[in-house]
PDB file of C-alpha atoms and ligand atoms in Angstrom:
ATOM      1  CA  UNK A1015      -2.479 -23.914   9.257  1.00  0.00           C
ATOM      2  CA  UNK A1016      -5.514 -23.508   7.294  1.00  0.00           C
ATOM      3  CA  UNK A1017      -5.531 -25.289   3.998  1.00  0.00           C
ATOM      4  CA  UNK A1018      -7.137 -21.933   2.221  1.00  0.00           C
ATOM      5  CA  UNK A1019      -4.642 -19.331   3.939  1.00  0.00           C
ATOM      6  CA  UNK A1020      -1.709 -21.420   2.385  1.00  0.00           C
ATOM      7  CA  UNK A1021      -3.671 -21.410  -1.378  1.00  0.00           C
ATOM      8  CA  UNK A1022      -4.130 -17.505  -0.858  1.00  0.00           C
ATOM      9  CA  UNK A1023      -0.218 -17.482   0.098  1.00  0.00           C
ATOM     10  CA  UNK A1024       0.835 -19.236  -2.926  1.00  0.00           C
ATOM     11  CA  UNK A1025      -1.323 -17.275  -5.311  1.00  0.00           C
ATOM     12  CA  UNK A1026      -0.316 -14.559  -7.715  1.00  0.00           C
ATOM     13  CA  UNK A1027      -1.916 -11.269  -6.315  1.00  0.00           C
ATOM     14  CA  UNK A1028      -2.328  -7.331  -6.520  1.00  0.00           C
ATOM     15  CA  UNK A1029      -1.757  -4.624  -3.612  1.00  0.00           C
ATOM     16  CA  UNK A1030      -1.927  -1.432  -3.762  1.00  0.00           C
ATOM     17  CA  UNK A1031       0.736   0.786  -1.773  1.00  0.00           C
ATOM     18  CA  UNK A1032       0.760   4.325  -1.664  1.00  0.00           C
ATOM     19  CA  UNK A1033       3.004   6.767  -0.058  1.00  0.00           C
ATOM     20  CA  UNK A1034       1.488   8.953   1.885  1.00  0.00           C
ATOM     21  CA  UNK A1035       2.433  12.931   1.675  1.00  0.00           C
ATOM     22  CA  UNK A1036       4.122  13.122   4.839  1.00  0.00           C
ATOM     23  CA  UNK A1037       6.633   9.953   3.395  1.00  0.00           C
ATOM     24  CA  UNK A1038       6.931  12.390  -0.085  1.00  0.00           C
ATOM     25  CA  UNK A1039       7.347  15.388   1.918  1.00  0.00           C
ATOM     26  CA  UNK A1040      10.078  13.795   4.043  1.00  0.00           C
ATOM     27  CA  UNK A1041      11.859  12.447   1.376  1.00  0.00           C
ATOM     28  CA  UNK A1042      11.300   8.647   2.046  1.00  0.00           C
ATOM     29  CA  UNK A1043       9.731   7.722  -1.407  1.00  0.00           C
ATOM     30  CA  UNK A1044      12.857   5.730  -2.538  1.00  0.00           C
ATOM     31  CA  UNK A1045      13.516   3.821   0.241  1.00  0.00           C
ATOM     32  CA  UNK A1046       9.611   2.684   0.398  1.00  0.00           C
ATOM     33  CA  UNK A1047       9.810   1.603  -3.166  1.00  0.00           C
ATOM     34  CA  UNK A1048      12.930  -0.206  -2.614  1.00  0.00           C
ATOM     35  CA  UNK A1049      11.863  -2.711   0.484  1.00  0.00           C
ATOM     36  CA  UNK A1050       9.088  -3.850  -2.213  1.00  0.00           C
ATOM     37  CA  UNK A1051      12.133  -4.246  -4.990  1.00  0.00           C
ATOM     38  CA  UNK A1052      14.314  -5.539  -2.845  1.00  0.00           C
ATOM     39  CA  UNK A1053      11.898  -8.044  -1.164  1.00  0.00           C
ATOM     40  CA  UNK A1054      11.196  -9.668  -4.784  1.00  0.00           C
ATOM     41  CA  UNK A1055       7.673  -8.039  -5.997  1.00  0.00           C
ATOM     42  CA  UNK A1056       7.044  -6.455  -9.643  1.00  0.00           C
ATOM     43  CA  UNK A1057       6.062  -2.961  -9.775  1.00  0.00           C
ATOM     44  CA  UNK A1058       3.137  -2.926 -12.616  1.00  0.00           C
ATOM     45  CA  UNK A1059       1.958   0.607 -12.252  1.00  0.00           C
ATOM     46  CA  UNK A1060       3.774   4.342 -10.564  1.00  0.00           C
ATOM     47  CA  UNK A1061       2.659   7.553 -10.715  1.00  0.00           C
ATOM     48  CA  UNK A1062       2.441  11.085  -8.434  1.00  0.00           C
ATOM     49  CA  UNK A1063      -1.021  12.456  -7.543  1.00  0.00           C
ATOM     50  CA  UNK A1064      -2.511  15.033  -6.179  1.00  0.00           C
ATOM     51  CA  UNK A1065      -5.499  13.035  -4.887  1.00  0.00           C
ATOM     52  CA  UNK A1066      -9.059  14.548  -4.851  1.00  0.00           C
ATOM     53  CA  UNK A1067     -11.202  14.913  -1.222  1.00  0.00           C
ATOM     54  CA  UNK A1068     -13.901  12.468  -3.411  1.00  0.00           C
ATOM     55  CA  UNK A1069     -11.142   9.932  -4.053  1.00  0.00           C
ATOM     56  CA  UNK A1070      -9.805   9.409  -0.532  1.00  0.00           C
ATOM     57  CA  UNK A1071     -13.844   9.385   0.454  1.00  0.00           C
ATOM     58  CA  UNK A1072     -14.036   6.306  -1.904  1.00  0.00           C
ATOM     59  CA  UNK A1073     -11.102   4.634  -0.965  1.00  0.00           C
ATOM     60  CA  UNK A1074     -11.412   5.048   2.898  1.00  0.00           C
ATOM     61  CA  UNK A1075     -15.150   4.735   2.745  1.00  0.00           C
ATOM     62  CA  UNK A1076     -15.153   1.753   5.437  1.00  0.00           C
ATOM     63  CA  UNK A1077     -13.590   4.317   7.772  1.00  0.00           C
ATOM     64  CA  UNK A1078     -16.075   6.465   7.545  1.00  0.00           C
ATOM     65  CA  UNK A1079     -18.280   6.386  10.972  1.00  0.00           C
ATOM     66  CA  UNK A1080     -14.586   6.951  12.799  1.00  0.00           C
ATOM     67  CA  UNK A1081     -13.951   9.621  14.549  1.00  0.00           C
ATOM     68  CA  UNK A1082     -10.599  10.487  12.432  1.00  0.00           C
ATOM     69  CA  UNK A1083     -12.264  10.230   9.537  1.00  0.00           C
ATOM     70  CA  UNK A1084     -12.160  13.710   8.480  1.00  0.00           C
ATOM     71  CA  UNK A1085      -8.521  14.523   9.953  1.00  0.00           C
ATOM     72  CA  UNK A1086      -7.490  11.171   7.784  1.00  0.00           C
ATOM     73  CA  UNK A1087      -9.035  12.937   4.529  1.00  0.00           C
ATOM     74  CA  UNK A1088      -7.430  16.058   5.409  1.00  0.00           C
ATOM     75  CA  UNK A1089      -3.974  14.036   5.970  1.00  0.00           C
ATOM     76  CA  UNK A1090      -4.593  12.273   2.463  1.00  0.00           C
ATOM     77  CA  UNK A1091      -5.503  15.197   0.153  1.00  0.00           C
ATOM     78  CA  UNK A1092      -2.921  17.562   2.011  1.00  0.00           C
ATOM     79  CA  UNK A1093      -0.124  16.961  -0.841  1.00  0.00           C
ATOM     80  CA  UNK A1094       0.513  14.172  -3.659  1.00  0.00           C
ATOM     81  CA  UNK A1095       0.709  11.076  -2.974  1.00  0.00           C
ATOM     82  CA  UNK A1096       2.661   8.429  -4.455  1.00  0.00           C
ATOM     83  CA  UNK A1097       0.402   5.409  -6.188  1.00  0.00           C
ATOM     84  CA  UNK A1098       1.690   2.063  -6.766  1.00  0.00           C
ATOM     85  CA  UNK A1099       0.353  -1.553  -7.799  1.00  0.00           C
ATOM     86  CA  UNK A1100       2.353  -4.307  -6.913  1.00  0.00           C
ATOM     87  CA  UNK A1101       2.158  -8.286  -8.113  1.00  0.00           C
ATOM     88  CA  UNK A1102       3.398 -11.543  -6.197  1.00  0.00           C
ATOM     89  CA  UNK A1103       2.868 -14.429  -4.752  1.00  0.00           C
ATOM     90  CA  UNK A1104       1.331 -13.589  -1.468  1.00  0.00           C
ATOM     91  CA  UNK A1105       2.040 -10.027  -2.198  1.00  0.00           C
ATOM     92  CA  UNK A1106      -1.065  -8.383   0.005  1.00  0.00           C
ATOM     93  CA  UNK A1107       0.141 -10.082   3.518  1.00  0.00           C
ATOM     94  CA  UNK A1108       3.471 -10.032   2.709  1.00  0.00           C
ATOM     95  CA  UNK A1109       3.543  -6.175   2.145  1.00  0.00           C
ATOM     96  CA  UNK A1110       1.469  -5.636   5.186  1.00  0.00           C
ATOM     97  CA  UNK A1111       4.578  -7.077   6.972  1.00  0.00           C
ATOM     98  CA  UNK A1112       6.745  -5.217   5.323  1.00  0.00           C
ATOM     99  CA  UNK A1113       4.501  -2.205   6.275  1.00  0.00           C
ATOM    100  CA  UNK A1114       3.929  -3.306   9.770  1.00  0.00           C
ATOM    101  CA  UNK A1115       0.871  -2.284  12.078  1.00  0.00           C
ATOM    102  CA  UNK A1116      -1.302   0.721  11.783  1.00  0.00           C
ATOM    103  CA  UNK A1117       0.140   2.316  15.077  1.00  0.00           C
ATOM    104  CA  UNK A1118       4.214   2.908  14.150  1.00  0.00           C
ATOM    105  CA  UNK A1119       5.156   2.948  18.034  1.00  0.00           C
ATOM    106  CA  UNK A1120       3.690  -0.526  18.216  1.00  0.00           C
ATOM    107  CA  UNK A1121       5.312  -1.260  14.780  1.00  0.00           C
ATOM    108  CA  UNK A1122       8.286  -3.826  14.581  1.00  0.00           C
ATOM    109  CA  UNK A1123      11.662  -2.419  13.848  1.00  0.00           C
ATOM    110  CA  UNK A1124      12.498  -3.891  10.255  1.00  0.00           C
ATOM    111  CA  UNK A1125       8.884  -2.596   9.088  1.00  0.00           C
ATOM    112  CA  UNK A1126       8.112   0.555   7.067  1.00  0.00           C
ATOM    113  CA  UNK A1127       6.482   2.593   9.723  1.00  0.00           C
ATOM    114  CA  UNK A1128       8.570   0.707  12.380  1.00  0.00           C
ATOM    115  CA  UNK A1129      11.607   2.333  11.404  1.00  0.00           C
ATOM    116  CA  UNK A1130      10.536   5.097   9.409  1.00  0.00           C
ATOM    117  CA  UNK A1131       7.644   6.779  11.406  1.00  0.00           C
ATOM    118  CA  UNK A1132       5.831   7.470  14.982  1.00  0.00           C
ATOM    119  CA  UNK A1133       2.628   8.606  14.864  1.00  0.00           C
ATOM    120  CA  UNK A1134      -0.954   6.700  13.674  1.00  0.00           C
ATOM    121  CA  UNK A1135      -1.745  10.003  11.894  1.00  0.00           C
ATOM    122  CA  UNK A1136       1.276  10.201  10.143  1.00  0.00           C
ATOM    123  CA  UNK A1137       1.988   6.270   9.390  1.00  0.00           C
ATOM    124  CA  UNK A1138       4.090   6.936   5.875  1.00  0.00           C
ATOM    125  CA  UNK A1139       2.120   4.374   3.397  1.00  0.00           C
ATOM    126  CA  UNK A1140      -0.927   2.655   2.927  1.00  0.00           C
ATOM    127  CA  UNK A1141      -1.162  -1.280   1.809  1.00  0.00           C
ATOM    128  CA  UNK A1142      -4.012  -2.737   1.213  1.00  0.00           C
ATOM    129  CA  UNK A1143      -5.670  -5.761   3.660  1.00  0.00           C
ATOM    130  CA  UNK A1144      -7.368  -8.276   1.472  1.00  0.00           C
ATOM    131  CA  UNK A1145      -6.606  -9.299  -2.138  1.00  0.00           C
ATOM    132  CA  UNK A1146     -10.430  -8.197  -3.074  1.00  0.00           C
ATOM    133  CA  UNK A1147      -9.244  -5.082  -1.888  1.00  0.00           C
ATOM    134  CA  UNK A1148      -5.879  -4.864  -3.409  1.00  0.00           C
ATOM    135  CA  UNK A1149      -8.195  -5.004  -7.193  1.00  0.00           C
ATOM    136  CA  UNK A1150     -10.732  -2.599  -6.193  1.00  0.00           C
ATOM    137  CA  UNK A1151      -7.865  -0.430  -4.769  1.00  0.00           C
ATOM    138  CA  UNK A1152      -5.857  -0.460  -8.030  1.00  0.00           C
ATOM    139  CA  UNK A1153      -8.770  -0.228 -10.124  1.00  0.00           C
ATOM    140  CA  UNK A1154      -9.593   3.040  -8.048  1.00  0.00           C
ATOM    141  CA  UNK A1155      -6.344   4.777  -8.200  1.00  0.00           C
ATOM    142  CA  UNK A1156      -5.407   3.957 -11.450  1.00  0.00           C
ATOM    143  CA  UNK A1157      -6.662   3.944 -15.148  1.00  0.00           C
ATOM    144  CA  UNK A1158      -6.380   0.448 -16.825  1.00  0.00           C
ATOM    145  CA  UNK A1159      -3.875   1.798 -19.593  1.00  0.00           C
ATOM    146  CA  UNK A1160      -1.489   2.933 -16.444  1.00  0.00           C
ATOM    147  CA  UNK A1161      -0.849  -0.996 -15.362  1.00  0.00           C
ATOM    148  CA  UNK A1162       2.006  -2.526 -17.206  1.00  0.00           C
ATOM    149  CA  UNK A1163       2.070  -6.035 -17.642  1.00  0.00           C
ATOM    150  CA  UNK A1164       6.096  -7.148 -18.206  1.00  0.00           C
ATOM    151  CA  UNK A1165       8.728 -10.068 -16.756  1.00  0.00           C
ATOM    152  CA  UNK A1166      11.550  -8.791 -14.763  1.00  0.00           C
ATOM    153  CA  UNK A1167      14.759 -10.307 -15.658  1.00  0.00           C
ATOM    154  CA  UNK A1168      15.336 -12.095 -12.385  1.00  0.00           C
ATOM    155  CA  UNK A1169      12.110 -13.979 -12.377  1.00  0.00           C
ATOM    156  CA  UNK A1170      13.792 -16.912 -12.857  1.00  0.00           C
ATOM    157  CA  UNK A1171      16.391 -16.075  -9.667  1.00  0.00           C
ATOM    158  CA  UNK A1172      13.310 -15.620  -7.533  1.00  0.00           C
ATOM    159  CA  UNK A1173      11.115 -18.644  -8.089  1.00  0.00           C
ATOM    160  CA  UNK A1174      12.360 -21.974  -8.620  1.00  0.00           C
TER     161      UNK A1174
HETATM  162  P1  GDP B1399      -4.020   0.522   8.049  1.00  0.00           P
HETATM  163  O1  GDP B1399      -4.732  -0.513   7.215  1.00  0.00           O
HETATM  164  O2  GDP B1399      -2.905  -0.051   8.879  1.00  0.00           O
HETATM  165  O3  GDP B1399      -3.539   1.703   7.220  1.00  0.00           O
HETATM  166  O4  GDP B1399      -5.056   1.079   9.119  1.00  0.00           O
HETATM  167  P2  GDP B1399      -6.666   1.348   9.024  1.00  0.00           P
HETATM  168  O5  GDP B1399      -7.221   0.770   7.760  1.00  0.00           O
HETATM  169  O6  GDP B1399      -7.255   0.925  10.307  1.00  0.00           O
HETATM  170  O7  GDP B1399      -6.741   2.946   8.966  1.00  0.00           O
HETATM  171  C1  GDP B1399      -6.429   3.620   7.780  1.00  0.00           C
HETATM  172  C2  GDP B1399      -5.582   4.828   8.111  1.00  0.00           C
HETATM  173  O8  GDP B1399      -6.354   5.729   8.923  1.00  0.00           O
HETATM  174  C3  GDP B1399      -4.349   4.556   8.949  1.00  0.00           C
HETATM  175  O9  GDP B1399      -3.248   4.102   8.199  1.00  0.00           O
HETATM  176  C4  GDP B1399      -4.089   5.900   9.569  1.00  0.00           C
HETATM  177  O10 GDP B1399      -3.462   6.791   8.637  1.00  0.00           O
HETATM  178  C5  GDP B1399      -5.504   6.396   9.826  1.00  0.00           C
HETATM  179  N1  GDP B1399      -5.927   6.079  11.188  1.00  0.00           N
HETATM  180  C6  GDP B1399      -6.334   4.885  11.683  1.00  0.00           C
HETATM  181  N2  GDP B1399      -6.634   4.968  12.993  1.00  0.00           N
HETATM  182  C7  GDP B1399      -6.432   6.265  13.339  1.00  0.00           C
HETATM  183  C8  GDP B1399      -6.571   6.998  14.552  1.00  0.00           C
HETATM  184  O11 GDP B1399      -6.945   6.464  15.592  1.00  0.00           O
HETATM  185  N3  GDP B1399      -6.253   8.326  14.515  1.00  0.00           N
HETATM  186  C9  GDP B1399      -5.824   8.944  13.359  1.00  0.00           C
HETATM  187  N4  GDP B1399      -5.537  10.252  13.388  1.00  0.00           N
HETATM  188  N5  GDP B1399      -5.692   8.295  12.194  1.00  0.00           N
HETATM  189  C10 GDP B1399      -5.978   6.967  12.178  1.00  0.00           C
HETATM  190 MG1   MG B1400      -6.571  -0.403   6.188  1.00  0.00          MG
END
Protein backbone atom coordinates (compact mmCIF):
# COMPACT_ATOMS: atom_id res chain seq x y z
CA UNK A 1 0.00 0.00 0.00
CA UNK A 2 1.13 3.31 -1.01
CA UNK A 3 2.39 5.47 1.78
CA UNK A 4 0.29 8.66 0.22
CA UNK A 5 -3.10 6.65 -0.39
CA UNK A 6 -3.03 5.76 3.43
CA UNK A 7 -2.27 9.82 4.38
CA UNK A 8 -5.27 10.70 1.94
CA UNK A 9 -7.31 7.85 3.92
CA UNK A 10 -6.62 9.23 7.23
CA UNK A 11 -7.30 12.82 6.32
CA UNK A 12 -10.30 14.94 7.14
CA UNK A 13 -12.11 15.56 3.72
CA UNK A 14 -15.23 17.00 1.73
CA UNK A 15 -17.59 15.10 -0.89
CA UNK A 16 -20.20 16.17 -2.40
CA UNK A 17 -23.34 13.74 -2.88
CA UNK A 18 -26.33 14.59 -4.59
CA UNK A 19 -29.46 12.76 -5.22
CA UNK A 20 -30.35 12.61 -8.39
CA UNK A 21 -34.22 13.34 -9.51
CA UNK A 22 -35.04 9.95 -10.37
CA UNK A 23 -33.82 8.91 -6.39
CA UNK A 24 -36.30 12.19 -5.27
CA UNK A 25 -38.89 11.17 -7.59
CA UNK A 26 -38.85 7.58 -6.32
CA UNK A 27 -38.87 8.40 -2.94
CA UNK A 28 -35.32 7.14 -1.93
CA UNK A 29 -33.96 10.49 -0.47
CA UNK A 30 -34.04 9.19 3.18
CA UNK A 31 -32.57 6.10 2.85
CA UNK A 32 -29.52 7.76 0.74
CA UNK A 33 -28.98 10.21 3.49
CA UNK A 34 -29.08 7.61 6.05
CA UNK A 35 -26.17 5.03 4.68
CA UNK A 36 -23.93 8.37 5.00
CA UNK A 37 -25.43 8.86 8.83
CA UNK A 38 -25.35 5.62 9.59
CA UNK A 39 -21.82 4.90 8.18
CA UNK A 40 -20.35 7.74 10.63
CA UNK A 41 -19.93 11.03 8.29
CA UNK A 42 -21.20 14.71 9.31
CA UNK A 43 -23.63 16.28 7.11
CA UNK A 44 -22.31 20.13 6.87
CA UNK A 45 -24.63 21.43 4.23
CA UNK A 46 -28.62 20.11 2.67
CA UNK A 47 -30.74 21.69 0.53
CA UNK A 48 -33.42 20.93 -2.62
CA UNK A 49 -32.66 22.44 -6.06
CA UNK A 50 -33.94 22.84 -9.05
CA UNK A 51 -30.56 22.87 -10.84
CA UNK A 52 -29.93 25.16 -13.89
CA UNK A 53 -28.82 23.50 -17.62
CA UNK A 54 -25.48 26.04 -16.94
CA UNK A 55 -24.87 24.39 -13.57
CA UNK A 56 -24.88 20.72 -14.55
CA UNK A 57 -22.63 22.09 -17.76
CA UNK A 58 -20.11 23.25 -15.04
CA UNK A 59 -20.20 20.48 -12.90
CA UNK A 60 -20.09 17.66 -15.60
CA UNK A 61 -17.84 19.71 -17.80
CA UNK A 62 -15.13 16.75 -18.01
CA UNK A 63 -17.95 14.73 -19.58
CA UNK A 64 -18.45 16.83 -22.07
CA UNK A 65 -16.95 15.24 -25.52
CA UNK A 66 -19.26 11.95 -24.45
CA UNK A 67 -21.72 10.93 -26.33
CA UNK A 68 -24.39 11.06 -23.28
CA UNK A 69 -23.50 14.20 -22.53
CA UNK A 70 -26.57 15.93 -23.46
CA UNK A 71 -29.09 13.02 -22.34
CA UNK A 72 -26.98 13.30 -18.80
CA UNK A 73 -27.88 17.21 -18.70
CA UNK A 74 -31.30 16.48 -19.64
CA UNK A 75 -31.40 13.64 -16.77
CA UNK A 76 -29.85 16.30 -14.26
CA UNK A 77 -32.00 19.42 -14.85
CA UNK A 78 -35.23 17.19 -15.37
CA UNK A 79 -36.43 17.81 -11.56
CA UNK A 80 -34.64 18.97 -8.17
CA UNK A 81 -32.08 17.49 -7.00
CA UNK A 82 -31.01 16.91 -3.60
CA UNK A 83 -27.39 18.70 -2.64
CA UNK A 84 -25.30 17.57 0.11
CA UNK A 85 -21.62 18.14 1.54
CA UNK A 86 -20.30 15.62 3.61
CA UNK A 87 -16.94 15.62 6.06
CA UNK A 88 -14.71 12.54 7.25
CA UNK A 89 -11.89 10.89 7.40
CA UNK A 90 -11.53 9.32 4.04
CA UNK A 91 -14.97 10.48 3.28
CA UNK A 92 -14.53 10.82 -0.83
CA UNK A 93 -13.48 6.91 -1.34
CA UNK A 94 -15.36 5.78 1.29
CA UNK A 95 -18.69 7.23 -0.13
CA UNK A 96 -17.81 6.06 -3.54
CA UNK A 97 -18.12 2.57 -1.90
CA UNK A 98 -20.97 3.23 -0.37
CA UNK A 99 -22.23 4.48 -3.81
CA UNK A 100 -20.74 1.70 -5.75
CA UNK A 101 -19.79 1.76 -9.60
CA UNK A 102 -21.18 3.97 -12.25
CA UNK A 103 -23.05 0.99 -14.02
CA UNK A 104 -25.79 -0.29 -11.08
CA UNK A 105 -26.04 -3.89 -12.79
CA UNK A 106 -22.32 -4.19 -12.23
CA UNK A 107 -22.82 -2.51 -8.79
CA UNK A 108 -22.27 -4.63 -5.52
CA UNK A 109 -25.31 -5.48 -3.54
CA UNK A 110 -24.79 -3.44 -0.17
CA UNK A 111 -24.03 -0.23 -2.44
CA UNK A 112 -26.43 2.65 -3.21
CA UNK A 113 -27.07 1.95 -6.81
CA UNK A 114 -26.40 -1.80 -6.15
CA UNK A 115 -29.46 -2.21 -4.34
CA UNK A 116 -31.37 0.70 -5.15
CA UNK A 117 -31.09 1.11 -9.01
CA UNK A 118 -30.44 -0.60 -12.65
CA UNK A 119 -29.69 1.52 -15.20
CA UNK A 120 -26.26 3.88 -15.95
CA UNK A 121 -28.76 6.61 -16.95
CA UNK A 122 -30.67 6.45 -14.02
CA UNK A 123 -27.79 5.61 -11.27
CA UNK A 124 -29.74 7.48 -8.12
CA UNK A 125 -26.72 9.83 -6.73
CA UNK A 126 -23.68 11.38 -7.64
CA UNK A 127 -20.32 11.34 -5.29
CA UNK A 128 -17.62 12.95 -6.12
CA UNK A 129 -14.00 11.07 -7.24
CA UNK A 130 -11.14 13.06 -5.88
CA UNK A 131 -10.96 15.26 -2.75
CA UNK A 132 -9.91 18.36 -5.21
CA UNK A 133 -13.08 17.61 -6.60
CA UNK A 134 -15.17 17.08 -3.59
CA UNK A 135 -14.10 21.31 -2.79
CA UNK A 136 -14.70 22.52 -6.17
CA UNK A 137 -17.95 20.42 -6.16
CA UNK A 138 -19.24 21.95 -2.89
CA UNK A 139 -18.04 25.25 -3.66
CA UNK A 140 -20.19 24.91 -6.96
CA UNK A 141 -23.40 23.75 -5.55
CA UNK A 142 -23.46 25.63 -2.63
CA UNK A 143 -23.05 29.26 -1.24
CA UNK A 144 -20.38 29.51 1.58
CA UNK A 145 -23.07 30.75 4.23
CA UNK A 146 -25.06 27.25 3.39
CA UNK A 147 -22.01 24.99 5.00
CA UNK A 148 -22.39 24.52 8.68
CA UNK A 149 -19.50 23.89 10.62
CA UNK A 150 -20.76 21.89 14.11
CA UNK A 151 -19.59 18.53 16.33
CA UNK A 152 -22.03 15.77 16.39
CA UNK A 153 -22.53 14.35 19.73
CA UNK A 154 -21.09 10.95 19.00
CA UNK A 155 -17.78 12.16 17.76
CA UNK A 156 -16.24 10.86 20.52
CA UNK A 157 -18.10 7.13 19.93
CA UNK A 158 -16.68 7.20 16.43
CA UNK A 159 -13.00 8.01 16.74
CA UNK A 160 -10.90 6.87 19.43
P1 LIG B 1 -19.84 8.36 -11.71
O1 LIG B 1 -18.65 9.13 -11.20
O2 LIG B 1 -19.90 6.95 -11.21
O3 LIG B 1 -21.16 9.09 -11.46
O4 LIG B 1 -19.68 8.21 -13.29
P2 LIG B 1 -19.05 9.22 -14.41
O5 LIG B 1 -18.37 10.38 -13.75
O6 LIG B 1 -18.29 8.40 -15.36
O7 LIG B 1 -20.36 9.74 -15.17
C1 LIG B 1 -21.19 10.70 -14.58
C2 LIG B 1 -22.63 10.31 -14.79
O8 LIG B 1 -22.92 10.31 -16.20
C3 LIG B 1 -23.00 8.90 -14.35
O9 LIG B 1 -23.26 8.79 -12.97
C4 LIG B 1 -24.22 8.63 -15.18
O10 LIG B 1 -25.38 9.28 -14.63
C5 LIG B 1 -23.86 9.32 -16.49
N1 LIG B 1 -23.27 8.37 -17.43
C6 LIG B 1 -22.01 7.87 -17.43
N2 LIG B 1 -21.82 7.00 -18.44
C7 LIG B 1 -23.00 6.97 -19.12
C8 LIG B 1 -23.45 6.27 -20.28
O11 LIG B 1 -22.72 5.49 -20.89
N3 LIG B 1 -24.74 6.48 -20.67
C9 LIG B 1 -25.58 7.34 -19.99
N4 LIG B 1 -26.83 7.52 -20.43
N5 LIG B 1 -25.19 8.03 -18.91
C10 LIG B 1 -23.92 7.84 -18.47
MG1 LIG C 1 -17.84 10.97 -11.84
Amino acid sequence: FLPHLVASMEEVQETYIMVKPDGLQRGLVGEIISRFEKKGFKLTGLKLFQCPKQLAEEHYKDLKAKPFFPKLIEYITSGPVVCMAWEGVGVVASARKLIGVTNPLQAEPGTIRGDLAVQTGRNVVHGSDSPENGKREIALWFTEDEICQWTPAQAPWLRE
